[in-house]
């Protein structure tokens, strides 16, 4: 279901072009909630995991946040390449495909990892991730060199690949946690720079609606499952 978002997105954008400020604002609110109420707490949990049993230099306890910083720097570098690469457009495309392909892979992995949740919680998680990818696809279509319409099937396959890896293999937890930390930095910049309302008429109220819906969804999910 989530992988299909990549495939039907061009149809959706064309069909609902007249309402773009509304759904872009709404998905931007979802992205902001996702960053603040999921990614940042997850980084804290990853830091605790990495620090357990580690008696070396305490600075390395911050490695998840160092990778977060690395993700921020990488994304900003990618933005610079997107804007200024003329002689080497393939480099911009490579960076865009690597970042967003890896993120799609991680989405597929996480959905399988969370598949033991209650049906209502799993439904809400699926809706949230679908809306988040909707906003990501809008950025890919309009701000990047990725040629999304041509390569959208590859992104869909990345989601499927992530779910298959989660289902069929025992992916090293440390590798997954470090990849999550790196991509978190990229998504934070993405959400805060490209998906925030910037004065567009009517967009702020839809953005706030997206934030409110995300908060409500998280309240339901955490109520259904008491443990973190």
XYZ file of N, CA and C in Angstrom:
684
model
N 0.825 -1.205 0.000
C 0.000 0.000 0.000
C 0.857 1.251 0.000
N 1.836 1.315 0.906
C 2.694 2.493 0.986
C 3.550 2.623 -0.268
N 4.060 1.500 -0.772
C 4.886 1.539 -1.987
C 4.108 2.103 -3.164
N 2.805 1.857 -3.212
C 1.999 2.319 -4.340
C 1.894 3.846 -4.392
N 2.171 4.532 -3.276
C 2.124 5.999 -3.268
C 3.063 6.562 -4.334
N 4.233 5.938 -4.478
C 5.189 6.395 -5.486
C 4.624 6.257 -6.897
N 3.828 5.226 -7.110
C 3.343 4.930 -8.458
C 2.199 5.855 -8.868
N 1.227 6.054 -7.972
C 0.067 6.852 -8.361
C 0.212 8.330 -8.050
N 1.334 8.742 -7.479
C 1.479 10.156 -7.122
C 1.290 11.113 -8.307
N 1.895 10.873 -9.490
C 1.693 11.811 -10.611
C 0.220 12.031 -10.949
N -0.569 10.941 -10.914
C -2.016 11.073 -11.155
C -2.652 11.934 -10.076
N -2.278 11.706 -8.827
C -2.851 12.457 -7.712
C -2.531 13.942 -7.846
N -1.287 14.256 -8.154
C -0.896 15.661 -8.260
C -1.661 16.369 -9.379
N -1.803 15.692 -10.494
C -2.532 16.278 -11.619
C -4.016 16.449 -11.281
N -4.573 15.447 -10.639
C -6.013 15.465 -10.326
C -6.341 16.532 -9.284
N -5.454 16.755 -8.306
C -5.742 17.672 -7.205
C -4.833 18.903 -7.227
N -4.410 19.295 -8.423
C -3.534 20.455 -8.569
C -4.175 21.709 -7.995
N -5.465 21.853 -8.175
C -6.161 23.053 -7.702
C -6.152 23.169 -6.177
N -5.954 22.052 -5.498
C -5.963 22.049 -4.026
C -4.558 21.835 -3.449
N -3.549 22.138 -4.232
C -2.176 21.820 -3.841
C -1.770 22.463 -2.517
N -2.131 23.725 -2.312
C -1.730 24.403 -1.078
C -2.307 23.705 0.149
N -3.474 23.071 -0.024
C -4.110 22.396 1.104
C -3.395 21.098 1.448
N -3.224 20.205 0.449
C -2.639 18.906 0.791
C -1.128 18.992 1.023
N -0.462 19.959 0.398
C 0.962 20.150 0.685
C 1.122 20.679 2.106
N 0.250 21.613 2.507
C 0.290 22.101 3.877
C 0.006 21.002 4.883
N -0.990 20.166 4.572
C -1.360 19.069 5.475
C -0.215 18.061 5.622
N 0.386 17.642 4.504
C 1.497 16.688 4.585
C 2.718 17.315 5.242
N 2.868 18.650 5.106
C 3.958 19.325 5.818
C 3.767 19.250 7.320
N 2.524 19.376 7.769
C 2.234 19.225 9.196
C 2.502 17.818 9.678
N 2.158 16.827 8.855
C 2.463 15.432 9.187
C 3.973 15.239 9.314
N 4.737 15.821 8.387
C 6.199 15.683 8.399
C 6.790 16.304 9.660
N 6.284 17.468 10.060
C 6.794 18.129 11.267
C 6.493 17.302 12.509
N 5.279 16.776 12.586
C 4.941 15.904 13.713
C 5.795 14.656 13.727
N 6.047 14.099 12.546
C 6.867 12.898 12.423
C 8.284 13.146 12.939
N 8.826 14.321 12.609
C 10.178 14.657 13.047
C 10.232 14.819 14.559
N 9.303 15.583 15.121
C 9.383 15.941 16.533
C 8.909 14.850 17.484
N 7.897 14.088 17.073
C 7.316 13.097 17.984
C 7.752 11.665 17.690
N 8.466 11.452 16.588
C 8.944 10.103 16.297
C 10.469 10.057 16.130
N 10.999 10.843 15.195
C 12.424 10.740 14.904
C 13.298 11.159 16.082
N 13.012 12.309 16.682
C 13.855 12.782 17.781
C 13.797 11.846 18.995
N 12.607 11.389 19.431
C 12.594 10.392 20.507
C 13.312 9.092 20.125
N 13.213 8.699 18.835
C 13.888 7.489 18.392
C 15.403 7.645 18.494
N 15.905 8.820 18.162
C 17.345 9.073 18.290
C 17.791 8.962 19.747
N 16.955 9.414 20.646
C 17.269 9.280 22.064
C 17.353 7.808 22.464
N 16.404 6.999 21.957
C 16.416 5.561 22.254
C 17.641 4.890 21.628
N 18.014 5.304 20.420
C 19.198 4.741 19.759
C 20.455 5.079 20.556
N 20.536 6.312 21.062
C 21.697 6.725 21.870
C 21.810 5.867 23.117
N 20.683 5.597 23.775
C 20.690 4.730 24.955
C 21.157 3.324 24.589
N 20.674 2.807 23.449
C 21.055 1.476 22.979
C 22.559 1.390 22.719
N 23.098 2.406 22.055
C 24.520 2.387 21.701
C 25.413 2.576 22.926
N 24.901 3.273 23.939
C 25.704 3.551 25.135
C 25.773 2.360 26.076
N 24.819 1.436 25.973
C 24.791 0.271 26.877
C 26.028 -0.599 26.670
N 26.740 -0.830 27.741
C 27.918 -1.684 27.678
C 29.125 -1.030 27.043
N 29.032 0.252 26.693
C 30.164 0.936 26.070
C 30.897 1.740 27.126
N 32.144 1.366 27.385
C 32.911 2.017 28.449
C 34.028 2.892 27.900
N 34.045 3.108 26.601
C 35.100 3.918 25.997
C 34.833 5.404 26.143
N 35.375 6.170 25.222
C 35.251 7.621 25.225
C 33.779 8.010 25.191
N 33.360 8.769 26.186
C 31.942 9.115 26.317
C 31.425 9.903 25.117
N 32.322 10.566 24.395
C 31.903 11.342 23.228
C 31.197 10.469 22.208
N 31.604 9.196 22.126
C 31.020 8.303 21.135
C 29.601 7.886 21.489
N 29.176 8.207 22.708
C 27.776 7.973 23.039
C 26.859 8.865 22.197
N 27.451 9.901 21.637
C 26.681 10.840 20.821
C 26.686 10.476 19.341
N 27.132 9.274 19.014
C 27.322 8.964 17.603
C 26.026 9.024 16.797
N 24.885 8.722 17.425
C 23.622 8.843 16.693
C 23.374 10.288 16.299
N 23.694 11.212 17.222
C 23.495 12.625 16.915
C 24.582 13.149 15.981
N 25.763 12.550 16.024
C 26.800 12.904 15.047
C 26.345 12.516 13.635
N 25.713 11.341 13.533
C 25.180 10.938 12.234
C 24.000 11.818 11.831
N 23.203 12.239 12.815
C 22.136 13.198 12.547
C 22.721 14.470 11.934
N 23.793 14.969 12.544
C 24.477 16.148 12.023
C 25.041 15.877 10.631
N 25.596 14.671 10.449
C 26.108 14.283 9.139
C 24.998 14.263 8.091
N 23.813 13.813 8.491
C 22.678 13.801 7.582
C 22.249 15.208 7.192
N 22.272 16.124 8.161
C 21.928 17.519 7.876
C 22.910 18.128 6.886
N 24.212 17.915 7.143
C 25.242 18.448 6.250
C 25.129 17.825 4.860
N 24.872 16.513 4.810
C 24.737 15.829 3.522
C 23.569 16.375 2.718
N 22.439 16.598 3.390
C 21.262 17.105 2.685
C 21.497 18.522 2.170
N 22.130 19.364 2.990
C 22.417 20.728 2.564
C 23.396 20.739 1.394
N 24.351 19.806 1.429
C 25.281 19.672 0.302
C 24.528 19.255 -0.957
N 23.599 18.327 -0.790
C 22.787 17.882 -1.912
C 21.968 19.037 -2.477
N 21.438 19.891 -1.597
C 20.696 21.064 -2.047
C 21.580 21.983 -2.877
N 22.816 22.167 -2.430
C 23.756 23.027 -3.169
C 24.068 22.436 -4.533
N 24.277 21.117 -4.557
C 24.555 20.449 -5.827
C 23.360 20.555 -6.769
N 22.150 20.399 -6.205
C 20.924 20.508 -7.010
C 20.834 21.881 -7.683
N 21.217 22.922 -6.963
C 21.077 24.275 -7.488
C 22.186 24.653 -8.460
N 23.400 24.139 -8.225
C 24.547 24.665 -8.951
C 25.213 23.691 -9.911
N 24.821 22.432 -9.874
C 25.445 21.472 -10.775
C 24.909 21.660 -12.185
N 25.779 22.059 -13.084
C 25.421 22.247 -14.484
C 26.186 21.264 -15.358
N 27.470 21.182 -15.119
C 28.317 20.305 -15.935
C 28.170 18.840 -15.552
N 27.732 18.585 -14.318
C 27.631 17.201 -13.845
C 26.238 16.935 -13.263
N 25.209 17.019 -14.066
C 23.855 16.786 -13.544
C 23.663 15.382 -13.003
N 24.472 14.440 -13.472
C 24.356 13.067 -12.983
C 24.662 12.987 -11.490
N 25.517 13.904 -11.000
C 25.861 13.886 -9.578
C 24.651 14.260 -8.727
N 23.927 15.284 -9.175
C 22.709 15.681 -8.454
C 21.696 14.547 -8.449
N 21.527 13.890 -9.592
C 20.581 12.781 -9.679
C 21.001 11.635 -8.772
N 22.311 11.339 -8.757
C 22.811 10.249 -7.923
C 22.532 10.517 -6.443
N 22.779 11.744 -6.008
C 22.532 12.086 -4.609
C 21.046 11.998 -4.280
N 20.207 12.531 -5.161
C 18.761 12.485 -4.916
C 18.251 11.053 -4.844
N 18.666 10.227 -5.789
C 18.212 8.831 -5.809
C 18.720 8.065 -4.587
N 19.962 8.311 -4.189
C 20.538 7.598 -3.045
C 19.795 7.945 -1.759
N 19.583 9.231 -1.534
C 18.936 9.676 -0.298
C 17.488 9.197 -0.231
N 16.712 9.492 -1.261
C 15.290 9.167 -1.215
C 15.028 7.680 -1.427
N 15.908 7.013 -2.166
C 15.787 5.566 -2.294
C 16.055 4.866 -0.974
N 17.096 5.333 -0.255
C 17.413 4.759 1.059
C 16.282 4.997 2.039
N 15.675 6.172 1.951
C 14.577 6.471 2.857
C 13.368 5.598 2.572
N 13.083 5.385 1.301
C 11.974 4.499 0.934
C 12.239 3.083 1.437
N 13.482 2.634 1.321
C 13.877 1.313 1.843
C 13.599 1.239 3.341
N 13.991 2.284 4.063
C 13.812 2.299 5.511
C 12.338 2.303 5.887
N 11.514 2.996 5.124
C 10.070 3.010 5.378
C 9.507 1.597 5.270
N 9.889 0.876 4.213
C 9.426 -0.497 4.047
C 9.870 -1.392 5.188
N 11.111 -1.197 5.633
C 11.643 -2.008 6.734
C 10.864 -1.741 8.032
N 10.665 -0.464 8.329
C 10.003 -0.085 9.578
C 8.560 -0.581 9.620
N 7.872 -0.539 8.492
C 6.482 -0.986 8.468
C 6.365 -2.465 8.825
N 7.294 -3.273 8.343
C 7.289 -4.693 8.700
C 7.682 -4.860 10.162
N 8.647 -4.072 10.607
C 9.111 -4.137 11.992
C 7.972 -3.821 12.966
N 7.041 -2.967 12.540
C 5.928 -2.562 13.399
C 4.650 -3.347 13.124
N 4.773 -4.402 12.316
C 3.575 -5.123 11.875
C 2.897 -5.918 12.990
N 3.555 -6.026 14.160
C 2.936 -6.742 15.274
C 2.011 -5.840 16.093
N 1.843 -4.608 15.653
C 0.967 -3.682 16.365
C -0.500 -4.066 16.175
N -1.335 -3.460 17.004
C -2.764 -3.669 16.859
C -3.216 -3.145 15.492
N -4.267 -3.730 14.917
C -4.713 -3.321 13.574
C -4.957 -1.819 13.436
N -5.578 -1.209 14.444
C -5.862 0.225 14.364
C -4.568 1.022 14.345
N -3.622 0.649 15.208
C -2.337 1.345 15.258
C -1.573 1.170 13.948
N -1.577 -0.048 13.418
C -0.875 -0.312 12.160
C -1.513 0.474 11.015
N -2.841 0.585 11.023
C -3.541 1.370 10.006
C -3.118 2.834 10.078
N -3.057 3.383 11.288
C -2.669 4.781 11.452
C -1.226 5.006 11.013
N -0.336 4.069 11.357
C 1.062 4.177 10.948
C 1.176 4.154 9.428
N 0.412 3.272 8.795
C 0.438 3.172 7.333
C -0.053 4.468 6.689
N -1.120 5.040 7.221
C -1.647 6.299 6.686
C -0.629 7.419 6.849
N -0.005 7.479 8.025
C 0.989 8.526 8.296
C 2.156 8.435 7.315
N 2.695 7.225 7.127
C 3.840 7.064 6.236
C 3.451 7.330 4.787
N 2.235 6.987 4.412
C 1.774 7.265 3.047
C 1.685 8.763 2.812
N 1.139 9.501 3.771
C 1.038 10.948 3.643
C 2.414 11.594 3.634
N 3.312 11.052 4.448
C 4.679 11.588 4.498
C 5.364 11.393 3.145
N 5.216 10.218 2.548
C 5.809 9.976 1.230
C 5.151 10.849 0.167
N 3.877 11.176 0.342
C 3.191 12.066 -0.587
C 3.907 13.421 -0.628
N 4.226 13.946 0.557
C 4.947 15.214 0.633
C 6.356 15.109 0.080
N 7.020 13.998 0.355
C 8.373 13.787 -0.170
C 8.353 13.737 -1.695
N 7.360 13.096 -2.258
C 7.262 12.988 -3.712
C 7.018 14.353 -4.351
N 6.260 15.193 -3.678
C 6.030 16.547 -4.190
C 7.360 17.295 -4.294
N 8.201 17.144 -3.286
C 9.514 17.796 -3.306
C 10.379 17.230 -4.418
N 10.362 15.914 -4.573
C 11.155 15.281 -5.630
C 10.727 15.768 -7.016
N 9.444 15.959 -7.185
C 8.925 16.370 -8.492
C 9.300 17.806 -8.846
N 9.366 18.679 -7.837
C 9.472 20.109 -8.128
C 10.807 20.748 -7.744
N 11.539 20.136 -6.825
C 12.754 20.791 -6.350
C 14.026 20.022 -6.664
N 13.909 18.823 -7.214
C 15.087 17.980 -7.411
C 15.304 17.648 -8.880
N 16.454 17.010 -9.134
C 16.798 16.575 -10.489
C 16.484 15.096 -10.704
N 15.700 14.518 -9.792
C 15.551 13.060 -9.788
C 14.682 12.522 -10.915
N 13.965 13.405 -11.639
C 13.063 12.947 -12.706
C 12.111 11.888 -12.140
N 11.318 12.317 -11.160
C 10.522 11.383 -10.370
C 9.584 10.530 -11.217
N 8.891 11.144 -12.172
C 7.896 10.396 -12.942
C 8.520 9.212 -13.671
N 9.757 9.374 -14.081
C 10.430 8.296 -14.797
C 10.930 7.209 -13.857
N 11.319 7.594 -12.643
C 11.957 6.649 -11.729
C 11.090 6.262 -10.533
N 9.807 6.624 -10.559
C 8.965 6.359 -9.392
C 8.835 4.876 -9.091
N 8.927 4.026 -10.111
C 8.826 2.582 -9.869
C 10.026 2.066 -9.083
N 11.185 2.706 -9.263
C 12.367 2.309 -8.503
C 12.188 2.634 -7.020
N 11.554 3.771 -6.731
C 11.283 4.115 -5.335
C 10.272 3.145 -4.723
N 9.276 2.759 -5.501
C 8.310 1.771 -5.018
C 9.004 0.447 -4.733
N 9.933 0.045 -5.614
C 10.685 -1.185 -5.400
C 11.567 -1.087 -4.163
N 12.063 0.119 -3.859
C 12.886 0.299 -2.657
C 12.068 0.028 -1.399
N 10.805 0.465 -1.391
C 9.927 0.180 -0.245
C 9.705 -1.323 -0.111
N 9.439 -1.976 -1.240
C 9.222 -3.423 -1.236
C 10.485 -4.144 -0.783
N 11.636 -3.686 -1.254
C 12.906 -4.307 -0.866
C 13.127 -4.190 0.638
N 12.809 -3.031 1.203
C 12.958 -2.854 2.644
C 12.072 -3.804 3.427
N 10.839 -3.997 2.958
C 9.928 -4.909 3.646
C 10.388 -6.360 3.510
N 10.955 -6.710 2.347
C 11.436 -8.077 2.146
C 12.649 -8.367 3.024
N 13.556 -7.398 3.131
C 14.729 -7.572 3.996
C 14.283 -7.771 5.441
N 13.296 -6.981 5.871
C 12.795 -7.107 7.246
C 12.124 -8.452 7.477
N 11.467 -8.981 6.445
C 10.723 -10.230 6.583
C 11.609 -11.465 6.478
N 12.636 -11.400 5.622
C 13.390 -12.601 5.270
C 14.787 -12.682 5.879
N 15.317 -11.584 6.357
C 16.686 -11.597 6.875
C 16.741 -10.977 8.260
N 17.873 -11.173 8.886
C 18.130 -10.572 10.193
C 19.110 -9.427 9.998
N 18.562 -8.283 9.570
C 19.403 -7.119 9.290
C 20.070 -6.677 10.591
N 21.398 -6.425 10.578
C 22.099 -6.033 11.807
C 21.463 -4.819 12.462
N 21.023 -4.924 13.715
C 20.349 -3.796 14.377
C 21.196 -2.533 14.395
N 22.506 -2.681 14.602
C 23.367 -1.509 14.678
C 23.390 -0.762 13.348
N 23.424 -1.519 12.251
C 23.433 -0.887 10.921
C 22.135 -0.131 10.673
N 21.018 -0.729 11.075
C 19.722 -0.087 10.887
C 19.618 1.187 11.720
N 20.121 1.142 12.942
C 20.050 2.303 13.826
C 20.921 3.448 13.306
N 22.105 3.116 12.790
C 22.986 4.152 12.259
C 22.419 4.748 10.978
N 21.810 3.908 10.127
C 21.181 4.408 8.914
C 20.002 5.311 9.265
N 19.233 4.916 10.274
C 18.114 5.734 10.724
C 18.598 7.101 11.191
N 19.692 7.131 11.936
C 20.226 8.392 12.449
C 20.659 9.308 11.315
N 21.344 8.732 10.321
C 21.816 9.525 9.189
C 20.644 10.094 8.392
N 19.679 9.243 8.090
C 18.528 9.691 7.308
C 17.657 10.665 8.097
N 17.642 10.529 9.424
C 16.851 11.447 10.253
C 17.306 12.883 10.041
N 18.625 13.086 9.971
C 19.141 14.431 9.737
C 18.653 14.991 8.420
N 18.638 14.155 7.387
C 18.186 14.605 6.072
C 16.699 14.939 6.085
N 15.911 14.104 6.756
C 14.470 14.329 6.790
C 14.128 15.569 7.612
N 14.889 15.823 8.675
C 14.642 17.011 9.491
C 14.822 18.275 8.657
N 15.920 18.354 7.906
C 16.142 19.521 7.048
C 15.060 19.603 5.984
N 14.745 18.460 5.409
C 13.715 18.399 4.366
C 12.391 18.950 4.879
N 11.974 18.474 6.037
C 10.681 18.871 6.590
C 10.672 20.338 7.000
N 11.767 20.798 7.590
C 11.796 22.148 8.118
C 12.090 23.217 7.064
N 12.676 22.831 5.946
C 13.000 23.822 4.923
C 12.054 23.788 3.734
N 11.626 22.592 3.327
C 10.844 22.464 2.100
C 9.355 22.247 2.328
N 8.966 21.819 3.534
C 7.558 21.483 3.754
C 6.849 22.420 4.722
N 7.573 23.426 5.230
C 6.934 24.383 6.123
C 6.147 25.410 5.312
N 5.021 25.894 5.854
C 4.263 26.940 5.148
C 5.064 28.230 5.105
N 5.097 28.868 3.941
C 5.904 30.081 3.772
C 5.031 31.254 3.342
N 3.898 31.408 3.968
C 3.048 32.537 3.652
C 2.036 32.282 2.561
N 2.014 31.060 2.001
C 1.021 30.753 0.975
C -0.378 30.857 1.571
N -1.267 31.466 0.849
C -2.619 31.696 1.349
C -3.340 30.389 1.671
N -3.812 30.286 2.901
C -4.580 29.116 3.313
C -3.750 27.910 3.713
N -2.441 27.967 3.466
C -1.648 26.764 3.717
C -1.392 26.524 5.193
N -1.263 27.630 5.977
C -0.943 27.480 7.396
C -2.005 26.697 8.133
N -3.276 26.969 7.872
C -4.322 26.246 8.612
C -4.337 24.759 8.268
N -3.998 24.408 7.032
C -3.908 22.997 6.672
C -2.673 22.358 7.296
N -1.622 23.139 7.393
C -0.412 22.665 8.082
C -0.727 22.367 9.548
N -1.416 23.265 10.212
C -1.774 23.058 11.615
C -2.726 21.877 11.777
N -3.597 21.684 10.788
C -4.478 20.516 10.816
C -3.657 19.231 10.714
N -2.624 19.234 9.854
C -1.752 18.070 9.731
C -1.027 17.765 11.030
N -0.518 18.812 11.694
C 0.150 18.636 12.991
C -0.825 18.055 14.012
N -2.034 18.603 14.050
C -3.040 18.145 15.016
C -3.422 16.686 14.772
N -3.579 16.316 13.506
C -3.932 14.930 13.181
C -2.812 13.980 13.571
N -1.567 14.401 13.373
C -0.453 13.540 13.764
C -0.428 13.338 15.278
N -0.632 14.418 16.026
C -0.663 14.310 17.491
C -1.764 13.354 17.931
N -2.931 13.478 17.331
C -4.048 12.603 17.680
C -3.728 11.147 17.357
N -3.087 10.914 16.212
C -2.725 9.551 15.828
C -1.724 8.955 16.801
N -0.728 9.736 17.207
C 0.270 9.254 18.161
C -0.373 8.961 19.513
N -1.315 9.780 19.913
C -2.024 9.535 21.178
C -2.750 8.196 21.141
N -3.403 7.906 20.022
C -4.111 6.631 19.887
C -3.136 5.462 19.868
N -2.052 5.595 19.085
C -1.070 4.509 18.964
C -0.441 4.193 20.313
N -0.049 5.233 21.075
C 0.592 4.998 22.373
C -0.412 4.509 23.409
N -1.665 4.886 23.247
C -2.699 4.397 24.176
C -2.934 2.896 23.963
N -2.898 2.474 22.697
C -3.128 1.064 22.387
C -1.973 0.192 22.822
N -0.770 0.770 22.854
C 0.401 -0.011 23.242
C 1.191 0.795 24.266
N 1.166 0.359 25.486
C 1.690 1.151 26.590
C 3.215 1.286 26.548
N 3.907 0.205 26.144
C 5.361 0.282 26.161
C 5.860 1.172 25.022
N 7.096 1.706 25.164
C 7.652 2.632 24.169
C 7.835 1.911 22.843
